[in-house]
Every structure is written in C-alpha cells, then in structure tokens.
mmCIF file of C-alpha atoms in Angstrom:
data_model
loop_
_atom_site.group_PDB
_atom_site.id
_atom_site.type_symbol
_atom_site.label_atom_id
_atom_site.label_comp_id
_atom_site.label_asym_id
_atom_site.label_seq_id
_atom_site.Cartn_x
_atom_site.Cartn_y
_atom_site.Cartn_z
ATOM 1 C CA PRO A 1 -132.248 101.586 -79.847
ATOM 2 C CA GLU A 2 -132.240 101.793 -76.019
ATOM 3 C CA ALA A 3 -128.788 103.379 -75.931
ATOM 4 C CA TYR A 4 -129.410 105.755 -78.884
ATOM 5 C CA PRO A 5 -133.139 106.359 -79.195
ATOM 6 C CA GLU A 6 -132.579 109.576 -81.144
ATOM 7 C CA ARG A 7 -130.857 107.566 -83.960
ATOM 8 C CA PHE A 8 -132.693 104.279 -84.044
ATOM 9 C CA GLY A 9 -136.335 103.352 -83.905
ATOM 10 C CA PRO A 10 -137.629 100.049 -82.440
ATOM 11 C CA SER A 11 -137.699 98.468 -85.880
ATOM 12 C CA LEU A 12 -133.987 99.022 -86.512
ATOM 13 C CA GLU A 13 -134.941 100.200 -90.054
ATOM 14 C CA ASN A 14 -132.015 102.650 -90.097
ATOM 15 C CA VAL A 15 -129.419 99.938 -89.377
ATOM 16 C CA ARG A 16 -127.479 99.136 -92.545
ATOM 17 C CA PHE A 17 -124.519 97.100 -91.240
ATOM 18 C CA ALA A 18 -123.812 95.018 -88.092
ATOM 19 C CA TRP A 19 -120.936 92.714 -87.221
ATOM 20 C CA SER A 20 -119.294 91.040 -84.306
ATOM 21 C CA PHE A 21 -115.640 90.120 -83.779
ATOM 22 C CA THR A 22 -113.365 88.115 -81.473
ATOM 23 C CA THR A 23 -109.769 88.601 -80.291
ATOM 24 C CA GLN A 24 -107.152 85.859 -80.144
ATOM 25 C CA THR A 25 -107.086 83.860 -76.889
ATOM 26 C CA THR A 26 -103.974 84.112 -74.865
ATOM 27 C CA THR A 27 -104.418 80.833 -72.982
ATOM 28 C CA TYR A 28 -106.097 78.334 -75.216
ATOM 29 C CA GLU A 29 -102.782 76.765 -76.500
ATOM 30 C CA MET A 30 -101.348 76.512 -73.048
ATOM 31 C CA GLU A 31 -104.556 74.950 -71.762
ATOM 32 C CA GLN A 32 -104.468 72.366 -74.431
ATOM 33 C CA ILE A 33 -100.852 71.503 -73.738
ATOM 34 C CA ARG A 34 -101.547 71.139 -70.063
ATOM 35 C CA ALA A 35 -104.455 68.843 -70.739
ATOM 36 C CA GLY A 36 -102.171 66.680 -72.886
ATOM 37 C CA MET A 37 -99.650 66.540 -70.030
ATOM 38 C CA TYR A 38 -102.360 64.880 -67.920
ATOM 39 C CA GLY A 39 -103.439 62.533 -70.813
ATOM 40 C CA HIS A 40 -106.422 64.431 -72.111
ATOM 41 C CA GLY A 41 -107.288 65.903 -75.591
ATOM 42 C CA ASN A 42 -105.504 65.535 -78.891
ATOM 43 C CA LEU A 43 -102.098 66.051 -77.204
ATOM 44 C CA SER A 44 -102.671 63.224 -74.691
ATOM 45 C CA TYR A 45 -99.601 61.409 -75.916
ATOM 46 C CA ILE A 46 -97.491 63.982 -74.019
ATOM 47 C CA ALA A 47 -98.389 62.265 -70.788
ATOM 48 C CA ARG A 48 -96.978 58.998 -72.020
ATOM 49 C CA GLU A 49 -93.887 60.314 -73.763
ATOM 50 C CA TYR A 50 -92.923 62.666 -70.975
ATOM 51 C CA PRO A 51 -93.878 60.900 -67.745
ATOM 52 C CA ALA A 52 -93.956 62.476 -64.306
ATOM 53 C CA ASP A 53 -90.423 61.353 -63.264
ATOM 54 C CA LEU A 54 -87.111 62.878 -62.365
ATOM 55 C CA THR A 55 -84.161 62.244 -64.634
ATOM 56 C CA MET A 56 -81.616 62.453 -61.834
ATOM 57 C CA ILE A 57 -80.846 63.695 -58.384
ATOM 58 C CA GLN A 58 -77.520 65.512 -58.161
ATOM 59 C CA MET A 59 -74.672 64.140 -56.091
ATOM 60 C CA MET A 60 -73.228 67.278 -54.406
ATOM 61 C CA GLN A 61 -70.971 65.522 -51.912
ATOM 62 C CA SER A 62 -67.267 64.844 -52.617
ATOM 63 C CA ASP A 63 -66.182 61.842 -54.502
ATOM 64 C CA GLY A 64 -65.266 58.821 -52.358
ATOM 65 C CA ALA A 65 -67.589 59.596 -49.565
ATOM 66 C CA ASP A 66 -68.360 56.725 -47.181
ATOM 67 C CA GLU A 67 -72.151 57.033 -47.702
ATOM 68 C CA GLN A 68 -74.479 58.496 -50.253
ATOM 69 C CA VAL A 69 -76.133 61.678 -49.114
ATOM 70 C CA LEU A 70 -78.460 63.305 -51.556
ATOM 71 C CA VAL A 71 -78.950 66.541 -49.598
ATOM 72 C CA ALA A 72 -76.476 69.330 -48.897
ATOM 73 C CA PRO A 73 -76.637 70.949 -45.462
ATOM 74 C CA VAL A 74 -77.492 74.606 -45.983
ATOM 75 C CA ARG A 75 -75.666 75.951 -42.896
ATOM 76 C CA SER A 76 -72.333 74.688 -44.253
ATOM 77 C CA LEU A 77 -73.118 75.910 -47.833
ATOM 78 C CA ILE A 78 -74.023 79.371 -46.522
ATOM 79 C CA ASP A 79 -70.704 79.642 -44.676
ATOM 80 C CA VAL A 80 -68.938 79.115 -47.988
ATOM 81 C CA LEU A 81 -71.168 81.628 -49.843
ATOM 82 C CA LEU A 82 -70.452 84.199 -47.218
ATOM 83 C CA GLN A 83 -66.676 83.752 -47.754
ATOM 84 C CA VAL A 84 -67.043 83.895 -51.551
ATOM 85 C CA PHE A 85 -69.323 86.922 -51.639
ATOM 86 C CA ALA A 86 -67.927 88.727 -48.592
ATOM 87 C CA GLU A 87 -66.712 91.732 -50.567
ATOM 88 C CA SER A 88 -69.357 91.884 -53.237
ATOM 89 C CA GLU A 89 -72.742 91.650 -51.441
ATOM 90 C CA ASP A 90 -74.536 94.124 -49.303
ATOM 91 C CA ALA A 91 -75.601 93.731 -45.634
ATOM 92 C CA GLU A 92 -79.169 92.810 -46.552
ATOM 93 C CA THR A 93 -78.091 89.964 -48.796
ATOM 94 C CA ILE A 94 -75.671 88.625 -46.187
ATOM 95 C CA ASP A 95 -78.396 88.812 -43.570
ATOM 96 C CA ALA A 96 -80.778 86.845 -45.787
ATOM 97 C CA LEU A 97 -78.110 84.119 -46.238
ATOM 98 C CA LEU A 98 -77.529 83.999 -42.510
ATOM 99 C CA GLN A 99 -81.276 83.517 -41.852
ATOM 100 C CA ALA A 100 -81.316 80.804 -44.492
ATOM 101 C CA GLY A 101 -78.697 79.019 -42.537
ATOM 102 C CA GLU A 102 -80.921 79.002 -39.498
ATOM 103 C CA GLU A 103 -84.361 78.278 -41.089
ATOM 104 C CA VAL A 104 -83.416 75.887 -43.944
ATOM 105 C CA ALA A 105 -82.116 72.377 -43.233
ATOM 106 C CA TYR A 106 -80.854 71.333 -46.655
ATOM 107 C CA VAL A 107 -80.819 71.816 -50.392
ATOM 108 C CA VAL A 108 -81.496 69.128 -52.902
ATOM 109 C CA GLY A 109 -81.235 69.348 -56.732
ATOM 110 C CA GLY A 110 -81.659 67.375 -59.836
ATOM 111 C CA SER A 111 -83.226 67.494 -63.198
ATOM 112 C CA PHE A 112 -86.243 66.288 -65.271
ATOM 113 C CA GLU A 113 -87.224 66.001 -68.882
ATOM 114 C CA THR A 114 -89.812 68.350 -70.278
ATOM 115 C CA PRO A 115 -91.721 68.465 -73.553
ATOM 116 C CA TYR A 116 -89.710 71.002 -75.538
ATOM 117 C CA PHE A 117 -91.584 72.833 -78.238
ATOM 118 C CA LEU A 118 -88.590 74.983 -79.281
ATOM 119 C CA VAL A 119 -86.496 72.070 -80.557
ATOM 120 C CA ASP A 120 -84.566 72.758 -83.799
ATOM 121 C CA LYS A 121 -86.730 72.161 -86.851
ATOM 122 C CA ASP A 122 -84.113 72.951 -89.521
ATOM 123 C CA GLY A 123 -82.063 69.802 -89.112
ATOM 124 C CA LEU A 124 -78.995 71.742 -87.978
ATOM 125 C CA HIS A 125 -78.776 70.376 -84.447
ATOM 126 C CA GLY A 126 -76.006 68.112 -83.317
ATOM 127 C CA THR A 127 -76.132 64.553 -81.921
ATOM 128 C CA VAL A 128 -78.217 63.521 -79.020
ATOM 129 C CA ALA A 129 -75.154 63.439 -76.832
ATOM 130 C CA GLU A 130 -74.162 66.993 -77.890
ATOM 131 C CA ARG A 131 -77.624 68.393 -77.228
ATOM 132 C CA ALA A 132 -77.642 66.708 -73.800
ATOM 133 C CA ARG A 133 -74.499 68.860 -73.096
ATOM 134 C CA ASN A 134 -76.277 71.926 -74.460
ATOM 135 C CA GLU A 135 -74.067 71.961 -77.530
ATOM 136 C CA ASN A 136 -75.134 72.557 -81.122
ATOM 137 C CA THR A 137 -78.857 72.927 -80.196
ATOM 138 C CA TYR A 138 -79.532 75.575 -82.912
ATOM 139 C CA ASP A 139 -82.887 76.303 -81.272
ATOM 140 C CA ASP A 140 -82.448 80.119 -80.693
ATOM 141 C CA ASP A 141 -84.768 81.029 -83.513
ATOM 142 C CA GLU A 142 -87.534 78.450 -83.062
ATOM 143 C CA VAL A 143 -91.254 78.849 -82.319
ATOM 144 C CA PHE A 144 -94.067 76.485 -81.374
ATOM 145 C CA GLU A 145 -95.592 74.437 -84.258
ATOM 146 C CA ILE A 146 -98.765 72.737 -83.025
ATOM 147 C CA ASP A 147 -101.979 71.724 -84.927
ATOM 148 C CA PHE A 148 -104.485 71.454 -82.114
ATOM 149 C CA SER A 149 -107.168 70.037 -84.320
ATOM 150 C CA THR A 150 -105.095 66.895 -85.101
ATOM 151 C CA GLY A 151 -102.692 66.842 -82.179
ATOM 152 C CA GLN A 152 -99.689 66.985 -84.446
ATOM 153 C CA ALA A 153 -96.802 68.955 -83.043
ATOM 154 C CA VAL A 154 -93.077 69.254 -83.240
ATOM 155 C CA ILE A 155 -91.837 68.317 -79.780
ATOM 156 C CA GLY A 156 -88.396 67.417 -78.555
ATOM 157 C CA SER A 157 -86.901 66.943 -75.121
ATOM 158 C CA ASP A 158 -85.078 69.289 -72.862
ATOM 159 C CA GLU A 159 -83.549 68.863 -69.438
ATOM 160 C CA VAL A 160 -84.693 71.219 -66.704
ATOM 161 C CA THR A 161 -82.415 71.721 -63.725
ATOM 162 C CA TRP A 162 -83.883 72.549 -60.279
ATOM 163 C CA TRP A 163 -83.001 73.152 -56.587
ATOM 164 C CA CYS A 164 -85.268 72.949 -53.568
ATOM 165 C CA MET A 165 -84.557 74.401 -50.122
ATOM 166 C CA VAL A 166 -86.243 72.382 -47.391
ATOM 167 C CA PRO A 167 -87.152 73.973 -43.982
ATOM 168 C CA THR A 168 -85.606 72.874 -40.643
ATOM 169 C CA GLU A 169 -88.237 70.789 -38.915
ATOM 170 C CA LYS A 170 -89.702 72.630 -35.901
ATOM 171 C CA PRO A 171 -92.879 72.419 -33.901
ATOM 172 C CA GLY A 172 -95.785 73.239 -36.242
ATOM 173 C CA ARG A 173 -93.864 72.614 -39.439
ATOM 174 C CA LYS A 174 -93.207 69.053 -40.522
ATOM 175 C CA PRO A 175 -93.001 67.225 -43.842
ATOM 176 C CA PRO A 176 -94.442 66.792 -46.344
ATOM 177 C CA TYR A 177 -94.077 70.534 -46.728
ATOM 178 C CA LEU A 178 -96.027 72.819 -49.167
ATOM 179 C CA VAL A 179 -94.030 74.157 -52.072
ATOM 180 C CA VAL A 180 -93.635 77.673 -53.385
ATOM 181 C CA LEU A 181 -92.041 77.934 -56.823
ATOM 182 C CA TYR A 182 -89.590 80.900 -57.149
ATOM 183 C CA GLY A 183 -88.923 82.432 -60.517
ATOM 184 C CA HIS A 184 -85.495 83.939 -60.968
ATOM 185 C CA GLY A 185 -84.591 87.074 -62.871
ATOM 186 C CA TYR A 186 -83.412 87.466 -66.505
ATOM 187 C CA GLY A 187 -79.891 86.090 -67.019
ATOM 188 C CA SER A 188 -79.932 84.534 -63.531
ATOM 189 C CA SER A 189 -80.348 80.931 -62.291
ATOM 190 C CA ARG A 190 -81.997 78.700 -59.742
ATOM 191 C CA LEU A 191 -79.328 79.618 -57.223
ATOM 192 C CA GLU A 192 -81.092 82.937 -56.746
ATOM 193 C CA GLY A 193 -83.863 81.241 -54.799
ATOM 194 C CA ILE A 194 -81.596 80.494 -51.765
ATOM 195 C CA GLY A 195 -81.688 84.120 -50.774
ATOM 196 C CA PHE A 196 -85.446 84.089 -50.162
ATOM 197 C CA SER A 197 -85.662 80.544 -48.840
ATOM 198 C CA ALA A 198 -85.480 81.569 -45.115
ATOM 199 C CA GLN A 199 -88.570 83.797 -45.397
ATOM 200 C CA MET A 200 -90.553 80.983 -47.028
ATOM 201 C CA ALA A 201 -89.217 78.333 -44.544
ATOM 202 C CA LYS A 202 -90.554 80.380 -41.633
ATOM 203 C CA PHE A 203 -94.084 79.574 -42.944
ATOM 204 C CA GLY A 204 -93.236 75.937 -43.528
ATOM 205 C CA LEU A 205 -92.779 76.381 -47.262
ATOM 206 C CA VAL A 206 -90.105 74.665 -49.447
ATOM 207 C CA THR A 207 -88.623 76.992 -52.001
ATOM 208 C CA CYS A 208 -88.202 75.261 -55.331
ATOM 209 C CA SER A 209 -86.418 77.136 -58.138
ATOM 210 C CA MET A 210 -85.606 75.876 -61.563
ATOM 211 C CA ASP A 211 -83.524 77.382 -64.491
ATOM 212 C CA ASN A 212 -85.826 79.034 -67.017
ATOM 213 C CA ALA A 213 -85.381 78.070 -70.674
ATOM 214 C CA GLY A 214 -81.840 78.878 -71.759
ATOM 215 C CA HIS A 215 -80.726 79.934 -68.279
ATOM 216 C CA GLY A 216 -78.171 78.608 -65.816
ATOM 217 C CA LEU A 217 -75.075 79.479 -63.825
ATOM 218 C CA PRO A 218 -71.664 79.220 -65.568
ATOM 219 C CA VAL A 219 -69.661 79.496 -62.308
ATOM 220 C CA ASP A 220 -66.324 80.576 -63.749
ATOM 221 C CA ARG A 221 -67.809 83.320 -65.964
ATOM 222 C CA PHE A 222 -70.001 84.503 -63.064
ATOM 223 C CA LEU A 223 -67.018 84.831 -60.632
ATOM 224 C CA LYS A 224 -64.882 86.571 -63.285
ATOM 225 C CA GLU A 225 -67.538 89.102 -64.329
ATOM 226 C CA ASP A 226 -68.297 89.917 -60.652
ATOM 227 C CA ASN A 227 -64.582 90.244 -59.858
ATOM 228 C CA ILE A 228 -64.832 87.631 -57.219
ATOM 229 C CA ALA A 229 -61.334 86.336 -56.351
ATOM 230 C CA VAL A 230 -62.217 83.511 -53.887
ATOM 231 C CA ASP A 231 -62.238 80.022 -55.440
ATOM 232 C CA PRO A 232 -65.257 78.189 -53.956
ATOM 233 C CA GLU A 233 -64.067 74.696 -54.930
ATOM 234 C CA PRO A 234 -61.509 74.060 -52.170
ATOM 235 C CA LEU A 235 -63.896 75.565 -49.603
ATOM 236 C CA LEU A 236 -66.646 73.278 -50.732
ATOM 237 C CA GLU A 237 -64.265 70.285 -50.703
ATOM 238 C CA ASN A 238 -63.310 71.052 -47.118
ATOM 239 C CA ILE A 239 -67.053 70.625 -46.083
ATOM 240 C CA GLY A 240 -67.572 67.477 -48.099
ATOM 241 C CA LEU A 241 -69.398 69.128 -51.029
ATOM 242 C CA GLY A 242 -66.705 68.658 -53.652
ATOM 243 C CA ASN A 243 -69.226 68.179 -56.440
ATOM 244 C CA MET A 244 -71.272 71.309 -55.680
ATOM 245 C CA VAL A 245 -69.622 73.514 -58.353
ATOM 246 C CA ASN A 246 -70.229 70.800 -60.990
ATOM 247 C CA ALA A 247 -73.864 70.639 -59.818
ATOM 248 C CA LEU A 248 -74.147 74.470 -60.116
ATOM 249 C CA ASN A 249 -72.656 74.389 -63.640
ATOM 250 C CA HIS A 250 -75.318 71.830 -64.586
ATOM 251 C CA GLY A 251 -77.914 74.057 -66.188
ATOM 252 C CA ARG A 252 -79.717 74.996 -69.410
ATOM 253 C CA HIS A 253 -77.345 77.792 -70.554
ATOM 254 C CA ARG A 254 -75.551 77.514 -73.897
ATOM 255 C CA ASP A 255 -73.343 79.452 -76.197
ATOM 256 C CA VAL A 256 -75.765 81.301 -78.608
ATOM 257 C CA THR A 257 -73.204 83.833 -79.855
ATOM 258 C CA ASN A 258 -70.560 81.299 -80.827
ATOM 259 C CA ASP A 259 -67.845 83.137 -78.919
ATOM 260 C CA GLY A 260 -66.940 80.219 -76.729
ATOM 261 C CA LEU A 261 -68.731 81.642 -73.686
ATOM 262 C CA LEU A 262 -71.935 80.391 -72.191
ATOM 263 C CA ASP A 263 -74.843 82.928 -72.338
ATOM 264 C CA PRO A 264 -77.542 82.521 -69.702
ATOM 265 C CA GLY A 265 -80.773 83.762 -71.194
ATOM 266 C CA GLY A 266 -78.999 84.864 -74.315
ATOM 267 C CA ASP A 267 -81.989 84.336 -76.566
ATOM 268 C CA TYR A 268 -84.832 84.960 -74.145
ATOM 269 C CA TRP A 269 -85.649 88.620 -74.970
ATOM 270 C CA VAL A 270 -84.828 89.032 -78.669
ATOM 271 C CA ALA A 271 -86.091 90.981 -81.678
ATOM 272 C CA ASP A 272 -87.961 87.836 -82.814
ATOM 273 C CA VAL A 273 -91.122 88.425 -80.810
ATOM 274 C CA PHE A 274 -92.535 85.120 -81.485
ATOM 275 C CA HIS A 275 -89.414 83.317 -80.154
ATOM 276 C CA THR A 276 -89.557 85.595 -77.124
ATOM 277 C CA ARG A 277 -93.263 84.743 -76.610
ATOM 278 C CA ASP A 278 -92.536 81.046 -76.843
ATOM 279 C CA ASN A 279 -89.632 81.214 -74.437
ATOM 280 C CA VAL A 280 -92.144 82.474 -71.891
ATOM 281 C CA ARG A 281 -94.618 79.752 -72.814
ATOM 282 C CA GLN A 282 -91.909 77.064 -72.751
ATOM 283 C CA THR A 283 -90.866 78.041 -69.291
ATOM 284 C CA THR A 284 -94.458 77.898 -68.137
ATOM 285 C CA ILE A 285 -94.703 74.366 -69.490
ATOM 286 C CA ASP A 286 -91.571 73.454 -67.576
ATOM 287 C CA TYR A 287 -93.151 74.705 -64.353
ATOM 288 C CA MET A 288 -96.260 72.678 -65.048
ATOM 289 C CA GLN A 289 -94.123 69.625 -65.619
ATOM 290 C CA PHE A 290 -92.300 70.237 -62.354
ATOM 291 C CA ILE A 291 -95.561 70.470 -60.427
ATOM 292 C CA ARG A 292 -96.862 67.348 -62.198
ATOM 293 C CA ILE A 293 -93.741 65.504 -61.014
ATOM 294 C CA MET A 294 -93.906 66.682 -57.420
ATOM 295 C CA ARG A 295 -97.674 66.019 -57.286
ATOM 296 C CA SER A 296 -96.912 62.369 -58.079
ATOM 297 C CA TRP A 297 -95.000 61.948 -54.780
ATOM 298 C CA ASP A 298 -98.034 60.486 -53.015
ATOM 299 C CA GLY A 299 -96.296 58.364 -50.319
ATOM 300 C CA THR A 300 -96.559 55.107 -52.214
ATOM 301 C CA LYS A 301 -94.610 55.822 -55.432
ATOM 302 C CA ARG A 302 -90.923 54.965 -55.222
ATOM 303 C CA TRP A 303 -87.823 56.085 -57.063
ATOM 304 C CA PRO A 304 -86.572 53.902 -59.945
ATOM 305 C CA THR A 305 -84.658 50.770 -58.981
ATOM 306 C CA ALA A 306 -81.617 51.870 -60.913
ATOM 307 C CA ILE A 307 -79.944 54.831 -62.735
ATOM 308 C CA ASP A 308 -80.909 54.930 -66.355
ATOM 309 C CA GLU A 309 -77.448 54.603 -67.824
ATOM 310 C CA ASP A 310 -78.803 54.899 -71.348
ATOM 311 C CA ASN A 311 -80.250 58.295 -70.807
ATOM 312 C CA PRO A 312 -78.211 60.914 -72.667
ATOM 313 C CA TYR A 313 -78.728 63.527 -69.983
ATOM 314 C CA VAL A 314 -77.456 60.991 -67.351
ATOM 315 C CA GLN A 315 -74.503 60.140 -69.522
ATOM 316 C CA ALA A 316 -73.620 63.893 -69.903
ATOM 317 C CA GLN A 317 -73.585 64.441 -66.106
ATOM 318 C CA ARG A 318 -72.627 60.938 -64.831
ATOM 319 C CA PRO A 319 -70.049 62.149 -62.337
ATOM 320 C CA ILE A 320 -72.737 64.003 -60.379
ATOM 321 C CA VAL A 321 -75.640 61.497 -60.778
ATOM 322 C CA ALA A 322 -76.689 60.037 -57.475
ATOM 323 C CA GLY A 323 -78.331 56.663 -57.003
ATOM 324 C CA TRP A 324 -81.901 56.348 -55.882
ATOM 325 C CA ASP A 325 -81.140 54.234 -52.782
ATOM 326 C CA THR A 326 -80.286 56.834 -50.084
ATOM 327 C CA ASP A 327 -79.832 54.426 -47.098
ATOM 328 C CA LEU A 328 -78.080 51.800 -49.262
ATOM 329 C CA ASP A 329 -80.485 49.001 -48.097
ATOM 330 C CA GLY A 330 -80.911 47.774 -51.658
ATOM 331 C CA GLN A 331 -84.296 49.340 -52.097
ATOM 332 C CA PRO A 332 -85.173 52.753 -53.647
ATOM 333 C CA GLU A 333 -86.669 55.276 -51.328
ATOM 334 C CA LEU A 334 -90.160 56.781 -51.459
ATOM 335 C CA ALA A 335 -90.385 59.251 -54.317
ATOM 336 C CA GLY A 336 -89.874 62.629 -52.664
ATOM 337 C CA ASP A 337 -87.930 61.246 -49.754
ATOM 338 C CA PHE A 338 -84.500 62.865 -50.265
ATOM 339 C CA ASN A 339 -83.064 62.564 -46.755
ATOM 340 C CA GLY A 340 -83.937 58.881 -46.414
ATOM 341 C CA ASP A 341 -86.035 59.117 -43.306
ATOM 342 C CA GLY A 342 -89.020 57.281 -44.810
ATOM 343 C CA VAL A 343 -91.224 60.368 -45.114
ATOM 344 C CA VAL A 344 -91.888 62.316 -48.302
ATOM 345 C CA ASP A 345 -90.273 65.703 -47.803
ATOM 346 C CA PHE A 346 -92.518 67.905 -49.909
ATOM 347 C CA GLY A 347 -94.931 67.834 -52.760
ATOM 348 C CA GLY A 348 -97.782 65.393 -53.215
ATOM 349 C CA ASN A 349 -101.452 66.284 -53.754
ATOM 350 C CA GLN A 350 -101.285 69.642 -51.998
ATOM 351 C CA PRO A 351 -101.752 73.243 -53.084
ATOM 352 C CA TYR A 352 -98.786 74.963 -54.716
ATOM 353 C CA TYR A 353 -97.687 78.592 -54.689
ATOM 354 C CA ALA A 354 -95.462 80.714 -56.899
ATOM 355 C CA TRP A 355 -93.740 84.032 -56.928
ATOM 356 C CA GLY A 356 -90.738 85.625 -58.585
ATOM 357 C CA GLN A 357 -89.048 88.917 -59.450
ATOM 358 C CA SER A 358 -88.434 90.597 -62.741
ATOM 359 C CA LEU A 359 -88.557 87.743 -65.310
ATOM 360 C CA GLY A 360 -89.793 85.530 -62.474
ATOM 361 C CA GLY A 361 -92.561 88.059 -61.857
ATOM 362 C CA ILE A 362 -93.719 87.690 -65.463
ATOM 363 C CA GLN A 363 -93.425 83.884 -65.349
ATOM 364 C CA SER A 364 -95.323 83.450 -62.053
ATOM 365 C CA ALA A 365 -98.185 85.678 -63.406
ATOM 366 C CA VAL A 366 -98.487 83.573 -66.547
ATOM 367 C CA LEU A 367 -98.252 80.346 -64.626
ATOM 368 C CA LEU A 368 -101.159 81.412 -62.307
ATOM 369 C CA ALA A 369 -103.291 82.016 -65.312
ATOM 370 C CA ILE A 370 -102.711 78.423 -66.632
ATOM 371 C CA GLU A 371 -102.042 76.063 -63.737
ATOM 372 C CA PRO A 372 -105.181 75.343 -61.609
ATOM 373 C CA LEU A 373 -103.131 73.677 -58.919
ATOM 374 C CA LEU A 374 -101.623 77.077 -57.889
ATOM 375 C CA ARG A 375 -103.583 78.396 -54.893
ATOM 376 C CA ALA A 376 -101.950 81.817 -55.076
ATOM 377 C CA ALA A 377 -99.090 83.680 -56.756
ATOM 378 C CA ALA A 378 -97.187 86.931 -55.940
ATOM 379 C CA PRO A 379 -95.698 88.262 -59.160
ATOM 380 C CA THR A 380 -93.120 90.936 -58.169
ATOM 381 C CA ALA A 381 -91.579 93.720 -60.355
ATOM 382 C CA GLY A 382 -92.377 91.992 -63.597
ATOM 383 C CA GLY A 383 -92.579 95.284 -65.472
ATOM 384 C CA ALA A 384 -95.331 96.410 -67.868
ATOM 385 C CA GLY A 385 -94.722 96.750 -71.536
ATOM 386 C CA LEU A 386 -91.455 95.481 -72.984
ATOM 387 C CA GLY A 387 -91.099 98.652 -74.981
ATOM 388 C CA ASP A 388 -91.227 100.798 -71.944
ATOM 389 C CA ILE A 389 -88.896 98.509 -70.038
ATOM 390 C CA GLY A 390 -86.399 98.723 -72.935
ATOM 391 C CA ILE A 391 -86.507 102.509 -72.975
ATOM 392 C CA ARG A 392 -86.727 103.297 -69.217
ATOM 393 C CA SER A 393 -85.104 100.467 -67.230
ATOM 394 C CA SER A 394 -81.695 101.061 -65.671
ATOM 395 C CA GLN A 395 -81.161 97.478 -64.730
ATOM 396 C CA SER A 396 -77.981 96.237 -66.409
ATOM 397 C CA GLY A 397 -78.611 93.898 -69.296
ATOM 398 C CA VAL A 398 -82.350 94.330 -69.557
ATOM 399 C CA PRO A 399 -82.572 97.274 -71.993
ATOM 400 C CA GLU A 400 -79.927 95.627 -74.216
ATOM 401 C CA ALA A 401 -81.877 92.412 -74.368
ATOM 402 C CA VAL A 402 -85.268 93.908 -74.854
#
C-alpha cells in the first residue's frame, strides 16, 4: 500500500494472491564440508578419515647423495629453466625468473590426501595401486553425492601435489612466513607459481601452488608441444637435482581420452555442467585441506617417525619419497621445518592469502567466499560467463574446453 497507494488500500482488500520464494544457496554445501573437515556437523567424520597430515615430501636431489636435503635451491633451478626456455620465453618471463633466483631461497614439494567427492561410483575404477598412479580412475563424469541431513556421502581419496617457494631470509622477513596460495591457469600446473614467487617473496610471503583437480605437468609432452629441444634431465643432474623431473611429473593429470597421452585438465571444463561445477568445488576443498594442514604446523607438532610404506600413493612414487628426518639425527623434524634449522618455515595459525589467474582467478574467488582463514584474495582475469568466454576468448585451448 505504501508503494502503490493508487492500487491498494490500507486493508489490502484488493490483494488476491501473495507468495515468497528463495533461490538455491551457492555456499551451503561447501560450508558444511568445511565444517566436517574441522570435526563439526554431520560430516564430522571427514576430520578423522582425512587428517591434517602430508603424505610425502618429494626427494628432488639425485640418487646416492651423501645427505638428505628436502629443499631445492631456487638459484640453481632457475639457471636450468633459463637454459631450457631460452628460445621460447619472452623477456618479461625471463626477468621474473631471474628475480625469483634472487628473492627465493628454495622450493619444497610434496603431496597430501584430500577427501575426494568425485570418486568413481559405477564400479569401473581400477585397483588401489592403479588409481594411486592416476590410472583407470573413471571419474571424469562424476558429481558430488551428499545427504547433508544424514551425513551420508560418497567420498574417496585423491592425492594433491604441491610446491612452495620460500623467501630468502633478510632483515625484516624471517620464518615462519605468511603464505599466499597461487592458483594456476587451465591446463597448467603448480610449476606456474614460480614465475610470481619473487614478487611475493619481496613482501615476505611464501608462494604455495598446488595442482588443481585433474591437472599436472607431463614433462615430455610439454617439451614436445612447445618445441623445446633442450633436455632438462642432464642439466638438473649436474646440479644435484636428478629427481626433479620425476618430481615434476608427479601430479594429478591422467589420460581421459584413452589415446595414451596424459591430459592436464582434460575433464575440467566439459559439456556436463554438473561435473564442471564439482571440479571447481573439489579444487576448493583441496585448497581448504592444504590450509588445514599448514595451519597444524604450530611449532610443537612433528613429522611422522617413519615413511608409511603401506600407503599406495607412497608406493606409487617411492623413488622420490623423502624421509622425515632432515638432519639424520634419528628424530623427525618439526612439522613445517623443511630445511632442518629447527624453525617452522611457514604456515601455522596465521592469516592466509590467495590469488590466481584465469582458472586460478575463478578458484581464488570461490575460496575466499568459503574459507574464513583467508584474510584477502586477488582473483585475476577469471573471466565472466563461461558462454561468453567460449565465444570470445582467443586463449588457446579455452574456447575448445568451454
């Protein structure tokens, strides 16, 4: 009546019908899953079945080394990358890599298990050992199946591979460092984060990047498709990083087209919009699990006393699985202490940050809406409207996928 006095009197005697409606929430499911990861709600069992622990730390150094070093010096790694990409990268990229060599002390990588809601539900998947090698997963058409009223859900396990680039210690920036999560682009991998690590390190931030669901770096295919003739393996062997290529090949990519080639992100953007939606949601869960793990590095928690030889993911990657005792004194180090100096390098109960480009821009925006531990995020070039992106984007691979 106040808005339309000419149509309605104070008694509303001319009103014949009235109704209200709601729209579907876009965050409720993710909020309930996150609560379960911290032991709350009907999904509280997730916290117990998927604890806040790493599965492994990657051994990047050459076989037969005199001592175990869990970290790879970035300066030496950058020198190799500059030789490999000398003819294929532009001046800005090369400059970014050179800066990383000055500002970043080392890179460390590994993996963790995540609650995986896209596990095959048709009984077509292979053995546990095969799935640990990303073979016969048959999960490229799956969607989330969760009953939030009862807590029943179809959940499997997936291995998430990650890298973190740790700043060089300088006056005013010392560990434990704050962490910024970097989200890579569609079809890319965690390696992408190294190009931006110098700018983050200048502010005392560790850049941590993980492979999104279904993504990774098949090194041989990458070099071939980019017409890169330089073989990185002997160069890396010369600087004592003989296992680096194997560590890079360790990812979440798999062959979804059955042509014998690994397809990073091959089923991320597909015609099945529900599978596409849940790829984004699954990757968000993976980021939340990563934060949960890093947050547990409180300066008292220690790494496990021994490698879990029964873990199928460990068995699948055994040649590059490092031990937990960095200084070889018979005792595991503090959780989060990768260089063995007795100090947690990054993480702990501190604020976290996120940013990313393209697909990473989308993921960092979604993560900010769900994860309360994020103080800020800077989603970059995420695009708006998949339909418009498919029609108008000139970025190779994106229109075809969308």
